[in-house]
PDB file of C-alpha atoms in Angstrom:
ATOM      1  CA  MET A 169      95.466  68.217 121.274  1.00 67.00           C
ATOM      2  CA  GLN A 170      97.912  65.147 121.129  1.00 83.00           C
ATOM      3  CA  ALA A 171      97.761  64.190 117.068  1.00 89.00           C
ATOM      4  CA  VAL A 172      99.907  62.498 114.790  1.00 92.00           C
ATOM      5  CA  LYS A 173     100.108  61.776 110.880  1.00 94.00           C
ATOM      6  CA  LYS A 174      99.192  58.053 110.338  1.00 94.00           C
ATOM      7  CA  GLY A 175      99.122  57.908 106.175  1.00 94.00           C
ATOM      8  CA  GLU A 176      96.009  59.547 105.301  1.00 96.00           C
ATOM      9  CA  TRP A 177      94.514  59.965 108.574  1.00 96.00           C
ATOM     10  CA  LEU A 178      95.133  62.593 111.330  1.00 96.00           C
ATOM     11  CA  ASP A 179      94.861  60.420 114.753  1.00 96.00           C
ATOM     12  CA  VAL A 180      93.884  62.669 117.623  1.00 94.00           C
ATOM     13  CA  LEU A 181      93.962  61.249 121.172  1.00 93.00           C
ATOM     14  CA  ILE A 182      90.936  63.143 122.971  1.00 93.00           C
ATOM     15  CA  THR A 183      92.072  64.763 126.472  1.00 90.00           C
ATOM     16  CA  ASN A 184      90.495  66.193 129.251  1.00 90.00           C
ATOM     17  CA  GLU A 185      90.023  69.456 126.948  1.00 87.00           C
ATOM     18  CA  TRP A 186      87.157  67.749 124.510  1.00 89.00           C
ATOM     19  CA  VAL A 187      85.446  65.453 127.320  1.00 92.00           C
ATOM     20  CA  GLY A 188      81.780  65.264 126.473  1.00 89.00           C
ATOM     21  CA  GLN A 189      81.958  67.216 123.264  1.00 93.00           C
ATOM     22  CA  THR A 190      80.265  65.739 120.280  1.00 95.00           C
ATOM     23  CA  VAL A 191      82.501  64.859 117.211  1.00 95.00           C
ATOM     24  CA  ASP A 192      80.199  67.541 115.351  1.00 94.00           C
ATOM     25  CA  THR A 193      81.017  70.316 117.821  1.00 93.00           C
ATOM     26  CA  ILE A 194      85.029  69.347 117.317  1.00 92.00           C
ATOM     27  CA  LEU A 195      84.596  69.705 113.415  1.00 93.00           C
ATOM     28  CA  LYS A 196      82.498  72.816 113.781  1.00 91.00           C
ATOM     29  CA  GLU A 197      83.744  74.845 116.481  1.00 88.00           C
ATOM     30  CA  LYS A 198      87.393  73.758 117.245  1.00 85.00           C
ATOM     31  CA  TRP A 199      88.449  73.205 113.399  1.00 87.00           C
ATOM     32  CA  LYS A 200      85.914  75.352 111.592  1.00 86.00           C
ATOM     33  CA  THR A 201      84.738  72.524 109.107  1.00 92.00           C
ATOM     34  CA  PRO A 202      82.446  74.122 106.593  1.00 91.00           C
ATOM     35  CA  LYS A 203      79.146  72.604 106.109  1.00 91.00           C
ATOM     36  CA  LYS A 204      80.100  71.376 102.375  1.00 92.00           C
ATOM     37  CA  LEU A 205      83.356  69.554 103.761  1.00 93.00           C
ATOM     38  CA  LEU A 206      81.415  68.019 106.618  1.00 93.00           C
ATOM     39  CA  HIS A 207      79.079  66.659 104.321  1.00 93.00           C
ATOM     40  CA  GLN A 208      81.740  65.185 102.211  1.00 93.00           C
ATOM     41  CA  TYR A 209      83.429  63.553 105.167  1.00 95.00           C
ATOM     42  CA  ARG A 210      79.881  61.783 105.978  1.00 94.00           C
ATOM     43  CA  MET A 211      79.580  60.728 102.583  1.00 94.00           C
ATOM     44  CA  GLU A 212      83.005  59.486 102.101  1.00 94.00           C
ATOM     45  CA  LYS A 213      83.578  58.114 105.519  1.00 95.00           C
ATOM     46  CA  ASN A 214      86.287  60.084 106.293  1.00 96.00           C
ATOM     47  CA  VAL A 215      85.823  60.438 109.979  1.00 96.00           C
ATOM     48  CA  GLN A 216      86.542  57.085 112.445  1.00 96.00           C
ATOM     49  CA  LEU A 217      86.224  57.199 115.888  1.00 96.00           C
ATOM     50  CA  ASN A 218      88.066  54.306 117.780  1.00 95.00           C
ATOM     51  CA  GLY A 219      88.535  52.749 114.055  1.00 93.00           C
ATOM     52  CA  THR A 220      84.814  52.785 113.393  1.00 94.00           C
ATOM     53  CA  ALA A 221      83.657  54.881 110.638  1.00 95.00           C
ATOM     54  CA  LEU A 222      80.936  57.329 111.617  1.00 93.00           C
ATOM     55  CA  SER A 223      78.000  58.246 109.698  1.00 88.00           C
ATOM     56  CA  HIS A 224      76.675  61.005 111.929  1.00 90.00           C
ATOM     57  CA  PHE A 225      78.832  63.212 113.980  1.00 94.00           C
ATOM     58  CA  ASN A 226      76.609  63.524 117.266  1.00 93.00           C
ATOM     59  CA  MET A 227      78.239  60.871 119.270  1.00 92.00           C
ATOM     60  CA  GLN A 228      80.332  62.388 122.557  1.00 94.00           C
ATOM     61  CA  VAL A 229      83.959  61.697 123.029  1.00 94.00           C
ATOM     62  CA  ASN A 230      85.481  60.124 126.275  1.00 93.00           C
ATOM     63  CA  LYS A 231      88.918  60.485 127.545  1.00 94.00           C
ATOM     64  CA  GLY A 232      91.090  58.193 125.609  1.00 94.00           C
ATOM     65  CA  ASP A 233      88.897  57.872 122.514  1.00 95.00           C
ATOM     66  CA  ARG A 234      90.649  58.293 119.191  1.00 96.00           C
ATOM     67  CA  LEU A 235      89.288  60.212 116.688  1.00 96.00           C
ATOM     68  CA  GLN A 236      90.572  60.120 113.118  1.00 96.00           C
ATOM     69  CA  ILE A 237      89.952  62.268 109.983  1.00 96.00           C
ATOM     70  CA  ARG A 238      91.106  61.279 106.546  1.00 97.00           C
ATOM     71  CA  LEU A 239      92.964  64.761 105.593  1.00 96.00           C
ATOM     72  CA  PHE A 240      95.762  63.550 103.572  1.00 96.00           C
ATOM     73  CA  ILE A 241      94.175  62.624 100.554  1.00 94.00           C
ATOM     74  CA  HIS A 242      96.138  62.326  97.148  1.00 95.00           C
ATOM     75  CA  GLU A 243      95.577  65.338  95.206  1.00 96.00           C
ATOM     76  CA  ASP A 244      96.605  66.731  91.994  1.00 96.00           C
ATOM     77  CA  TYR A 245      99.419  69.711  92.802  1.00 96.00           C
ATOM     78  CA  GLY A 246      97.244  71.973  90.181  1.00 94.00           C
ATOM     79  CA  VAL A 247     100.312  73.334  88.705  1.00 95.00           C
ATOM     80  CA  ILE A 248     103.585  72.001  87.488  1.00 94.00           C
ATOM     81  CA  PRO A 249     106.208  71.355  89.836  1.00 96.00           C
ATOM     82  CA  GLU A 250     109.408  73.435  88.996  1.00 96.00           C
ATOM     83  CA  TYR A 251     112.579  73.500  90.583  1.00 96.00           C
ATOM     84  CA  ILE A 252     113.227  77.003  91.790  1.00 95.00           C
ATOM     85  CA  PRO A 253     115.375  77.853  94.954  1.00 94.00           C
ATOM     86  CA  ILE A 254     113.387  78.977  97.658  1.00 94.00           C
ATOM     87  CA  SER A 255     113.714  78.824 101.429  1.00 97.00           C
ATOM     88  CA  ILE A 256     111.141  77.150 103.885  1.00 98.00           C
ATOM     89  CA  TYR A 257     110.739  78.974 107.204  1.00 98.00           C
ATOM     90  CA  TYR A 258     108.259  76.858 108.780  1.00 98.00           C
ATOM     91  CA  GLU A 259     106.642  73.394 108.027  1.00 98.00           C
ATOM     92  CA  ASP A 260     104.435  70.788 109.632  1.00 97.00           C
ATOM     93  CA  ASP A 261     101.698  68.179 108.666  1.00 96.00           C
ATOM     94  CA  HIS A 262      99.432  70.898 107.961  1.00 97.00           C
ATOM     95  CA  LEU A 263     101.030  74.213 106.542  1.00 98.00           C
ATOM     96  CA  LEU A 264     104.361  75.771 105.406  1.00 98.00           C
ATOM     97  CA  ILE A 265     105.652  79.305 105.366  1.00 98.00           C
ATOM     98  CA  VAL A 266     107.526  79.892 102.635  1.00 98.00           C
ATOM     99  CA  GLY A 267     110.050  83.169 101.463  1.00 98.00           C
ATOM    100  CA  LYS A 268     109.187  84.365  98.191  1.00 98.00           C
ATOM    101  CA  PRO A 269     111.753  85.757  96.237  1.00 96.00           C
ATOM    102  CA  ALA A 270     111.472  89.113  94.333  1.00 97.00           C
ATOM    103  CA  GLY A 271     110.733  89.160  90.800  1.00 95.00           C
ATOM    104  CA  ILE A 272     108.484  85.976  90.816  1.00 95.00           C
ATOM    105  CA  ASN A 273     104.653  85.677  90.949  1.00 95.00           C
ATOM    106  CA  THR A 274     103.031  83.746  93.618  1.00 95.00           C
ATOM    107  CA  HIS A 275     100.931  81.673  91.812  1.00 93.00           C
ATOM    108  CA  PRO A 276     100.454  81.229  87.754  1.00 90.00           C
ATOM    109  CA  ASN A 277      98.328  83.414  85.629  1.00 82.00           C
ATOM    110  CA  GLU A 278      96.664  81.732  82.346  1.00 70.00           C
ATOM    111  CA  GLY A 279      99.034  78.903  82.771  1.00 66.00           C
ATOM    112  CA  GLN A 280     102.342  80.759  83.225  1.00 76.00           C
ATOM    113  CA  GLY A 281     105.187  78.933  85.262  1.00 87.00           C
ATOM    114  CA  HIS A 282     108.039  79.952  86.948  1.00 93.00           C
ATOM    115  CA  THR A 283     105.954  81.036  90.172  1.00 96.00           C
ATOM    116  CA  LEU A 284     106.214  80.391  93.831  1.00 97.00           C
ATOM    117  CA  ALA A 285     103.548  77.753  93.560  1.00 97.00           C
ATOM    118  CA  ASN A 286     105.360  75.875  91.308  1.00 97.00           C
ATOM    119  CA  ALA A 287     108.266  75.726  93.444  1.00 97.00           C
ATOM    120  CA  VAL A 288     106.250  74.961  96.507  1.00 98.00           C
ATOM    121  CA  ALA A 289     104.803  71.840  94.277  1.00 98.00           C
ATOM    122  CA  PHE A 290     108.238  70.526  93.870  1.00 98.00           C
ATOM    123  CA  HIS A 291     109.083  70.894  97.523  1.00 98.00           C
ATOM    124  CA  LEU A 292     105.881  68.966  98.376  1.00 98.00           C
ATOM    125  CA  GLN A 293     106.776  66.574  95.321  1.00 97.00           C
ATOM    126  CA  SER A 294     110.530  66.248  96.630  1.00 97.00           C
ATOM    127  CA  GLU A 295     108.738  65.289 100.143  1.00 95.00           C
ATOM    128  CA  GLY A 296     106.345  62.526  98.535  1.00 95.00           C
ATOM    129  CA  ILE A 297     103.278  64.600  99.461  1.00 96.00           C
ATOM    130  CA  SER A 298     100.483  64.760  96.908  1.00 96.00           C
ATOM    131  CA  THR A 299      98.412  67.732  97.613  1.00 97.00           C
ATOM    132  CA  LYS A 300      96.865  70.598  95.929  1.00 97.00           C
ATOM    133  CA  VAL A 301      99.070  73.898  96.382  1.00 97.00           C
ATOM    134  CA  ARG A 302      96.974  76.442  98.523  1.00 97.00           C
ATOM    135  CA  HIS A 303      98.432  79.587  98.878  1.00 97.00           C
ATOM    136  CA  ILE A 304      96.413  81.447 101.923  1.00 97.00           C
ATOM    137  CA  HIS A 305      97.545  85.282 100.681  1.00 96.00           C
ATOM    138  CA  ARG A 306      99.597  86.949  98.119  1.00 94.00           C
ATOM    139  CA  LEU A 307     102.396  89.089  97.583  1.00 96.00           C
ATOM    140  CA  ASP A 308     102.950  91.581  94.772  1.00 94.00           C
ATOM    141  CA  LYS A 309     105.735  90.148  91.983  1.00 95.00           C
ATOM    142  CA  GLU A 310     108.254  92.404  92.988  1.00 96.00           C
ATOM    143  CA  THR A 311     107.678  91.987  96.753  1.00 97.00           C
ATOM    144  CA  SER A 312     109.537  89.670  98.856  1.00 98.00           C
ATOM    145  CA  GLY A 313     108.753  88.099 102.078  1.00 98.00           C
ATOM    146  CA  GLY A 314     106.693  84.963 103.733  1.00 98.00           C
ATOM    147  CA  ILE A 315     103.584  83.567 102.511  1.00 98.00           C
ATOM    148  CA  VAL A 316     101.557  80.597 104.143  1.00 98.00           C
ATOM    149  CA  PHE A 317     100.256  77.633 102.244  1.00 98.00           C
ATOM    150  CA  ALA A 318      98.059  74.507 103.364  1.00 98.00           C
ATOM    151  CA  LYS A 319      98.978  71.333 103.089  1.00 97.00           C
ATOM    152  CA  HIS A 320      95.136  69.980 103.007  1.00 96.00           C
ATOM    153  CA  GLN A 321      91.673  71.311 102.054  1.00 95.00           C
ATOM    154  CA  LEU A 322      90.799  71.513 106.202  1.00 95.00           C
ATOM    155  CA  ALA A 323      93.963  73.497 106.734  1.00 96.00           C
ATOM    156  CA  GLY A 324      93.242  75.491 103.868  1.00 96.00           C
ATOM    157  CA  THR A 325      89.495  76.536 105.306  1.00 94.00           C
ATOM    158  CA  ALA A 326      90.773  77.235 108.685  1.00 93.00           C
ATOM    159  CA  LEU A 327      93.470  79.639 107.560  1.00 96.00           C
ATOM    160  CA  ASP A 328      91.245  81.276 105.053  1.00 94.00           C
ATOM    161  CA  LEU A 329      88.835  82.106 108.190  1.00 93.00           C
ATOM    162  CA  LEU A 330      91.852  83.190 110.402  1.00 94.00           C
ATOM    163  CA  LEU A 331      92.913  85.294 107.442  1.00 94.00           C
ATOM    164  CA  GLU A 332      89.530  86.792 107.082  1.00 92.00           C
ATOM    165  CA  LYS A 333      89.139  87.863 110.619  1.00 92.00           C
ATOM    166  CA  ARG A 334      92.355  89.423 110.647  1.00 92.00           C
ATOM    167  CA  GLN A 335      93.968  86.869 113.173  1.00 95.00           C
ATOM    168  CA  ILE A 336      97.009  86.329 110.781  1.00 96.00           C
ATOM    169  CA  SER A 337      99.364  89.124 111.601  1.00 96.00           C
ATOM    170  CA  ARG A 338     102.007  90.418 108.744  1.00 96.00           C
ATOM    171  CA  THR A 339     104.334  92.762 109.329  1.00 97.00           C
ATOM    172  CA  TYR A 340     106.030  94.477 106.512  1.00 98.00           C
ATOM    173  CA  ILE A 341     109.274  96.765 106.051  1.00 98.00           C
ATOM    174  CA  ALA A 342     109.226  99.450 103.431  1.00 98.00           C
ATOM    175  CA  PHE A 343     111.893 102.012 102.556  1.00 98.00           C
ATOM    176  CA  VAL A 344     110.255 105.133 101.285  1.00 98.00           C
ATOM    177  CA  HIS A 345     111.031 108.427 100.161  1.00 98.00           C
ATOM    178  CA  GLY A 346     110.924 111.428 102.385  1.00 97.00           C
ATOM    179  CA  ILE A 347     111.254 111.838 106.265  1.00 98.00           C
ATOM    180  CA  VAL A 348     107.758 111.110 107.589  1.00 97.00           C
ATOM    181  CA  LYS A 349     107.125 113.239 110.427  1.00 94.00           C
ATOM    182  CA  ARG A 350     104.414 111.033 112.454  1.00 95.00           C
ATOM    183  CA  LYS A 351     106.053 108.321 114.448  1.00 97.00           C
ATOM    184  CA  CYS A 352     103.180 106.452 113.557  1.00 97.00           C
ATOM    185  CA  GLY A 353      99.494 106.373 111.817  1.00 97.00           C
ATOM    186  CA  THR A 354      96.705 104.986 109.863  1.00 98.00           C
ATOM    187  CA  ILE A 355      95.968 105.202 106.356  1.00 97.00           C
ATOM    188  CA  ASN A 356      91.918 104.305 105.944  1.00 97.00           C
ATOM    189  CA  GLU A 357      91.214 105.304 102.111  1.00 97.00           C
ATOM    190  CA  ARG A 358      89.745 103.450  99.695  1.00 97.00           C
ATOM    191  CA  ILE A 359      91.543 101.897  96.791  1.00 98.00           C
ATOM    192  CA  GLY A 360      90.033 101.261  93.267  1.00 96.00           C
ATOM    193  CA  ARG A 361      91.308 100.721  89.710  1.00 94.00           C
ATOM    194  CA  ASP A 362      92.984 103.394  87.711  1.00 93.00           C
ATOM    195  CA  ARG A 363      91.123 103.651  84.622  1.00 90.00           C
ATOM    196  CA  HIS A 364      94.115 105.540  83.004  1.00 89.00           C
ATOM    197  CA  HIS A 365      96.426 102.287  83.537  1.00 91.00           C
ATOM    198  CA  PRO A 366      95.529  98.349  83.407  1.00 88.00           C
ATOM    199  CA  SER A 367      97.400  97.569  86.305  1.00 90.00           C
ATOM    200  CA  ARG A 368      97.864 100.645  88.824  1.00 94.00           C
ATOM    201  CA  ARG A 369      95.506 101.457  91.471  1.00 96.00           C
ATOM    202  CA  ARG A 370      94.714 104.406  93.115  1.00 96.00           C
ATOM    203  CA  VAL A 371      92.942 105.927  96.372  1.00 97.00           C
ATOM    204  CA  SER A 372      89.425 106.094  95.262  1.00 95.00           C
ATOM    205  CA  THR A 373      85.849 106.985  96.797  1.00 93.00           C
ATOM    206  CA  SER A 374      84.328 104.152  94.793  1.00 93.00           C
ATOM    207  CA  GLY A 375      86.674 101.824  95.596  1.00 95.00           C
ATOM    208  CA  ASP A 376      87.136  99.135  98.292  1.00 96.00           C
ATOM    209  CA  SER A 377      88.068  99.836 102.261  1.00 96.00           C
ATOM    210  CA  ALA A 378      91.428  99.470 102.735  1.00 96.00           C
ATOM    211  CA  VAL A 379      93.380 100.345 106.161  1.00 97.00           C
ATOM    212  CA  THR A 380      97.163 100.266 106.652  1.00 97.00           C
ATOM    213  CA  HIS A 381      98.898 100.966 109.717  1.00 98.00           C
ATOM    214  CA  TYR A 382     102.318 102.248 109.765  1.00 98.00           C
ATOM    215  CA  GLU A 383     105.274 103.316 111.965  1.00 98.00           C
ATOM    216  CA  VAL A 384     108.554 104.844 111.719  1.00 98.00           C
ATOM    217  CA  ALA A 385     111.283 102.296 112.485  1.00 98.00           C
ATOM    218  CA  GLU A 386     113.946 104.442 111.378  1.00 97.00           C
ATOM    219  CA  VAL A 387     115.311 107.644 109.589  1.00 98.00           C
ATOM    220  CA  PHE A 388     117.931 108.307 107.112  1.00 97.00           C
ATOM    221  CA  ALA A 389     118.216 112.015 106.705  1.00 96.00           C
ATOM    222  CA  THR A 390     121.043 112.152 104.403  1.00 96.00           C
ATOM    223  CA  HIS A 391     119.578 110.600 101.946  1.00 96.00           C
ATOM    224  CA  ASN A 392     115.998 111.808 102.752  1.00 97.00           C
ATOM    225  CA  ILE A 393     114.447 108.358 103.615  1.00 98.00           C
ATOM    226  CA  THR A 394     112.500 106.494 105.607  1.00 98.00           C
ATOM    227  CA  MET A 395     112.176 103.016 107.248  1.00 98.00           C
ATOM    228  CA  LEU A 396     108.455 102.031 107.941  1.00 98.00           C
ATOM    229  CA  LYS A 397     107.478  99.121 109.847  1.00 98.00           C
ATOM    230  CA  ILE A 398     103.611  98.536 108.352  1.00 98.00           C
ATOM    231  CA  LYS A 399     100.641  96.251 109.415  1.00 97.00           C
ATOM    232  CA  LEU A 400      97.197  95.720 107.107  1.00 95.00           C
ATOM    233  CA  ASP A 401      93.672  95.169 107.879  1.00 93.00           C
ATOM    234  CA  THR A 402      92.839  94.592 104.634  1.00 91.00           C
ATOM    235  CA  GLY A 403      94.550  93.113 101.975  1.00 90.00           C
ATOM    236  CA  ARG A 404      93.915  95.201  98.713  1.00 93.00           C
ATOM    237  CA  THR A 405      96.024  94.998  95.602  1.00 93.00           C
ATOM    238  CA  HIS A 406      99.192  97.102  95.923  1.00 97.00           C
ATOM    239  CA  GLN A 407      97.717  98.575  98.969  1.00 97.00           C
ATOM    240  CA  ILE A 408     100.997  99.149 100.674  1.00 98.00           C
ATOM    241  CA  ARG A 409     102.401 100.590  97.660  1.00 98.00           C
ATOM    242  CA  VAL A 410      99.005 103.086  97.018  1.00 98.00           C
ATOM    243  CA  HIS A 411      98.559 104.165 100.360  1.00 98.00           C
ATOM    244  CA  LEU A 412     102.215 105.400 100.970  1.00 98.00           C
ATOM    245  CA  SER A 413     102.170 106.937  97.574  1.00 98.00           C
ATOM    246  CA  TYR A 414      99.063 108.761  98.755  1.00 97.00           C
ATOM    247  CA  LEU A 415     100.775 109.897 101.749  1.00 97.00           C
ATOM    248  CA  GLY A 416     103.543 111.458  99.758  1.00 97.00           C
ATOM    249  CA  HIS A 417     106.243 109.017 100.630  1.00 98.00           C
ATOM    250  CA  PRO A 418     106.098 106.421  97.501  1.00 98.00           C
ATOM    251  CA  ILE A 419     108.189 103.282  98.251  1.00 98.00           C
ATOM    252  CA  VAL A 420     112.112 103.478  97.007  1.00 98.00           C
ATOM    253  CA  ALA A 421     112.482 102.336  93.593  1.00 97.00           C
ATOM    254  CA  ASP A 422     108.479 101.541  93.060  1.00 97.00           C
ATOM    255  CA  LYS A 423     108.275 103.285  89.398  1.00 95.00           C
ATOM    256  CA  LEU A 424     104.549 102.683  89.153  1.00 96.00           C
ATOM    257  CA  TYR A 425     103.955 104.524  92.079  1.00 96.00           C
ATOM    258  CA  GLY A 426     106.164 107.246  91.923  1.00 95.00           C
ATOM    259  CA  GLY A 427     109.252 106.130  93.720  1.00 96.00           C
ATOM    260  CA  ALA A 428     112.910 107.000  92.343  1.00 94.00           C
ATOM    261  CA  THR A 429     115.368 104.542  91.412  1.00 91.00           C
ATOM    262  CA  ALA A 430     117.908 103.282  94.111  1.00 91.00           C
ATOM    263  CA  ARG A 431     121.674 101.829  93.193  1.00 89.00           C
ATOM    264  CA  GLY A 432     121.401  98.328  93.192  1.00 90.00           C
ATOM    265  CA  LEU A 433     117.679  97.907  93.590  1.00 94.00           C
ATOM    266  CA  ALA A 434     115.549  96.659  91.006  1.00 93.00           C
ATOM    267  CA  ARG A 435     112.302  96.344  92.351  1.00 96.00           C
ATOM    268  CA  GLN A 436     110.162  98.378  94.982  1.00 97.00           C
ATOM    269  CA  ALA A 437     111.947  98.352  98.661  1.00 98.00           C
ATOM    270  CA  LEU A 438     109.095  96.563 100.068  1.00 98.00           C
ATOM    271  CA  HIS A 439     109.416  93.293 102.160  1.00 98.00           C
ATOM    272  CA  ALA A 440     107.065  91.102 104.318  1.00 98.00           C
ATOM    273  CA  GLU A 441     109.156  89.927 107.276  1.00 98.00           C
ATOM    274  CA  HIS A 442     106.999  88.556 110.319  1.00 98.00           C
ATOM    275  CA  ILE A 443     104.083  86.280 109.889  1.00 98.00           C
ATOM    276  CA  SER A 444     102.315  85.095 113.498  1.00 97.00           C
ATOM    277  CA  PHE A 445      99.274  83.485 113.930  1.00 97.00           C
ATOM    278  CA  SER A 446      97.480  80.688 116.235  1.00 95.00           C
ATOM    279  CA  HIS A 447      97.899  77.133 114.677  1.00 95.00           C
ATOM    280  CA  PRO A 448      94.285  76.251 113.948  1.00 91.00           C
ATOM    281  CA  PHE A 449      94.949  72.632 114.873  1.00 89.00           C
ATOM    282  CA  SER A 450      97.574  72.863 117.848  1.00 87.00           C
ATOM    283  CA  ASN A 451      96.673  76.508 119.274  1.00 87.00           C
ATOM    284  CA  GLU A 452     100.438  76.714 118.986  1.00 93.00           C
ATOM    285  CA  GLN A 453     101.666  80.088 118.630  1.00 97.00           C
ATOM    286  CA  ILE A 454     103.632  80.415 115.341  1.00 97.00           C
ATOM    287  CA  GLN A 455     106.079  83.212 115.017  1.00 97.00           C
ATOM    288  CA  VAL A 456     108.309  83.232 112.015  1.00 98.00           C
ATOM    289  CA  SER A 457     110.678  86.062 110.643  1.00 98.00           C
ATOM    290  CA  ILE A 458     111.820  86.291 106.784  1.00 98.00           C
ATOM    291  CA  PRO A 459     115.262  87.705 106.870  1.00 97.00           C
ATOM    292  CA  TRP A 460     115.572  90.379 104.269  1.00 98.00           C
ATOM    293  CA  PRO A 461     116.784  89.537 100.874  1.00 97.00           C
ATOM    294  CA  GLU A 462     120.347  91.018  99.884  1.00 97.00           C
ATOM    295  CA  ASP A 463     119.483  93.790  98.158  1.00 97.00           C
ATOM    296  CA  LEU A 464     117.668  95.370 100.684  1.00 97.00           C
ATOM    297  CA  MET A 465     120.245  94.436 103.077  1.00 97.00           C
ATOM    298  CA  ASN A 466     122.459  96.344 100.712  1.00 96.00           C
ATOM    299  CA  LEU A 467     120.268  99.286 100.618  1.00 97.00           C
ATOM    300  CA  TYR A 468     120.086  99.437 104.225  1.00 97.00           C
ATOM    301  CA  LYS A 469     123.888  99.681 104.468  1.00 96.00           C
ATOM    302  CA  MET A 470     124.086 101.943 101.811  1.00 95.00           C
ATOM    303  CA  ILE A 471     121.926 104.749 103.408  1.00 95.00           C
ATOM    304  CA  ARG A 472     122.958 104.056 106.905  1.00 91.00           C
ATOM    305  CA  LYS A 473     126.596 105.614 105.989  1.00 81.00           C
TER     306      LYS A 473
END
């Protein structure tokens, strides 16, 4: 697909790949546009073919046609833009991947500020972009790593669908107490609320299904610590922390789930270090690595000695 942003519009040059298909097929099957959004596009004349607004989308396209979709409309950010230093590891017209520092929430709760969403709003504002801040997934406040944001509504729905189908792969690194003997494994245990604690979760037969895959990356026998690589099939609150604690290997410095403190580390030793997926519009394979923050690097250097 050859596409370029032109003001509020995405201008797509039809190539051999899409010749003979209808606009409806392209929107529904290629870009996974939901019915409600399709209806909005029709009512607001947000789709054009060769500069002519379409009232229905059953028209076939030919090679060389230009399909225009009004994606980049003005929207309120939904949060107050706030300057917080962040790193952007990938960005195009449709999405961005941001490194979340430990110690801030992904998005505001009950109107609070100083979150990653506020920082992303400031970044967008500095680029002259006015659009709702749409995070596709989240990380716990004290977990660092990469988070995907959509830059318009259609990108948001497409990325949400990829996440739902487990087609956004996220790899985490965790330092845990004890020597994990199995080189790899899967924890398939349901997770629910802990009625004895307002924020803690626990393994519970009545909870939601949760699947965590792990493999041993490195063992530090002198310090009785193992470094794990982790991937998730589900995204339950505190899932990695709960499952590893249940396994008998709580994350280092994760006090809520039984981890002991570590020198120089004020939060759990958990980091989302890699994100990969197929771009919903270009089909390009996106592979982004998010460097370890200084506190985890210092922990790693210390326990390697």
